[in-house]
Amino acid sequence: MKFRHITLTIFVILILYLAWFSSKSVFIKNNVRQKRTNFLLLGVDFVDQAVHSDTTIFASYSPKQQVVDIISIPRDTYIDVEFTKFKKLTEIYAYFYAKTKSKKLAANELKKIIEEKIFSSST
């Protein structure tokens, strides 16, 4: 009897946690609203005291069409960014990492630039 009570309590706590977590999830919110969700997958290395993105994959999920679009972007792709002298995709990631000291923040900034510069004409 005690085991069932503990199991039920753990199960209820797990359900409450998942409900709370899903309410905070951008993916879940966009899916409910039928809005496209974009992801940036980065493979990074740490060379000579700098972090560079070796692999950049941009993925986009459309709940309306139930389709995932995936594109691998070459690391030496040039992007014109006004506020920095760096032009290569890997250099821009390294710039944001040096500025923020956070891989997550650097990736988010790079994702914004990719969405704006590369994919703005395709939407």
C-alpha positions as CSV (number, residue, x, y, z in Angstrom):
1,M,0.0,0.0,0.0
2,K,2.8,2.4,0.9
3,F,4.6,1.6,-2.4
4,R,1.4,2.5,-4.4
5,H,1.1,5.8,-2.5
6,I,4.7,6.7,-3.2
7,T,4.4,5.7,-6.9
8,L,1.2,7.7,-7.3
9,T,2.8,10.7,-5.7
10,I,5.8,10.5,-8.0
11,F,3.6,10.1,-11.0
12,V,1.5,13.2,-10.1
13,I,4.6,15.3,-9.5
14,L,6.0,14.2,-12.9
15,I,2.8,15.1,-14.7
16,L,2.7,18.5,-13.0
17,Y,6.3,19.1,-13.9
18,L,5.7,18.1,-17.6
19,A,2.6,20.3,-17.7
20,W,4.6,23.3,-16.4
21,F,7.6,22.6,-18.7
22,S,5.4,22.3,-21.8
23,S,3.8,25.7,-21.0
24,K,7.3,27.3,-21.1
25,S,8.4,25.5,-24.3
26,V,8.7,27.7,-27.4
27,F,8.3,24.6,-29.5
28,I,5.0,23.6,-27.9
29,K,3.7,27.2,-28.0
30,N,4.5,27.5,-31.7
31,N,3.1,24.1,-32.5
32,V,-0.2,25.0,-30.8
33,R,-0.3,28.4,-32.7
34,Q,0.7,26.6,-36.0
35,K,3.8,28.8,-36.3
36,R,7.1,27.7,-37.7
37,T,9.9,26.8,-35.2
38,N,13.5,27.2,-36.2
39,F,16.5,25.4,-34.7
40,L,20.2,25.9,-35.0
41,L,22.4,22.9,-34.5
42,L,26.1,23.7,-34.1
43,G,29.2,21.5,-33.8
44,V,31.9,23.6,-32.1
45,D,35.5,23.2,-31.2
46,F,37.9,25.1,-29.0
47,V,41.2,26.0,-30.7
48,D,43.8,28.6,-29.7
49,Q,41.6,30.0,-27.0
50,A,38.7,30.6,-29.4
51,V,35.4,28.7,-30.0
52,H,34.5,28.1,-33.7
53,S,31.5,26.5,-35.2
54,D,32.6,23.7,-37.6
55,T,29.2,22.4,-38.4
56,T,26.1,24.6,-38.8
57,I,22.7,23.0,-39.5
58,F,19.6,25.1,-39.7
59,A,16.3,23.1,-39.1
60,S,12.8,24.5,-39.4
61,Y,9.6,22.7,-38.4
62,S,6.2,23.7,-39.9
63,P,3.3,22.3,-37.9
64,K,0.8,23.4,-40.6
65,Q,2.5,21.3,-43.3
66,Q,4.0,18.8,-40.8
67,V,7.4,19.1,-42.5
68,V,10.9,19.6,-41.2
69,D,13.3,21.5,-43.5
70,I,17.0,20.9,-42.9
71,I,19.9,22.7,-44.5
72,S,23.6,22.3,-43.8
73,I,25.3,25.7,-44.1
74,P,29.0,25.6,-45.0
75,R,31.2,27.0,-42.2
76,D,33.0,29.4,-44.6
77,T,29.7,31.0,-45.7
78,Y,30.1,34.8,-45.9
79,I,27.4,36.9,-44.2
80,D,27.5,40.7,-44.2
81,V,26.9,41.8,-40.6
82,E,27.0,45.6,-40.0
83,F,28.4,45.7,-36.5
84,T,31.5,43.5,-36.9
85,K,34.4,43.1,-39.3
86,F,33.9,39.3,-39.3
87,K,32.2,37.9,-42.3
88,K,32.5,34.1,-42.1
89,L,29.8,32.2,-40.2
90,T,32.3,30.5,-37.9
91,E,33.9,33.9,-37.1
92,I,30.6,35.4,-36.2
93,Y,29.9,32.6,-33.8
94,A,33.3,33.1,-32.2
95,Y,32.7,36.8,-32.0
96,F,29.5,36.4,-30.0
97,Y,31.0,33.7,-27.8
98,A,33.9,36.0,-26.9
99,K,31.5,38.8,-26.2
100,T,28.9,36.8,-24.1
101,K,31.1,33.9,-22.8
102,S,28.0,31.7,-23.3
103,K,27.5,29.1,-26.0
104,K,23.8,29.4,-25.8
105,L,23.7,33.2,-26.2
106,A,26.2,33.0,-29.0
107,A,24.1,30.4,-30.8
108,N,20.9,32.4,-30.3
109,E,22.6,35.5,-31.8
110,L,23.9,33.5,-34.8
111,K,20.4,31.9,-35.3
112,K,18.9,35.4,-35.4
113,I,21.4,36.5,-38.1
114,I,20.9,33.4,-40.1
115,E,17.1,33.8,-40.0
116,E,17.4,37.4,-41.0
117,K,20.1,37.2,-43.6
118,I,19.7,33.9,-45.3
119,F,16.1,32.9,-44.9
120,S,14.3,36.2,-44.9
121,S,13.8,36.1,-48.7
122,S,12.3,32.6,-48.6
123,T,9.4,33.3,-46.2
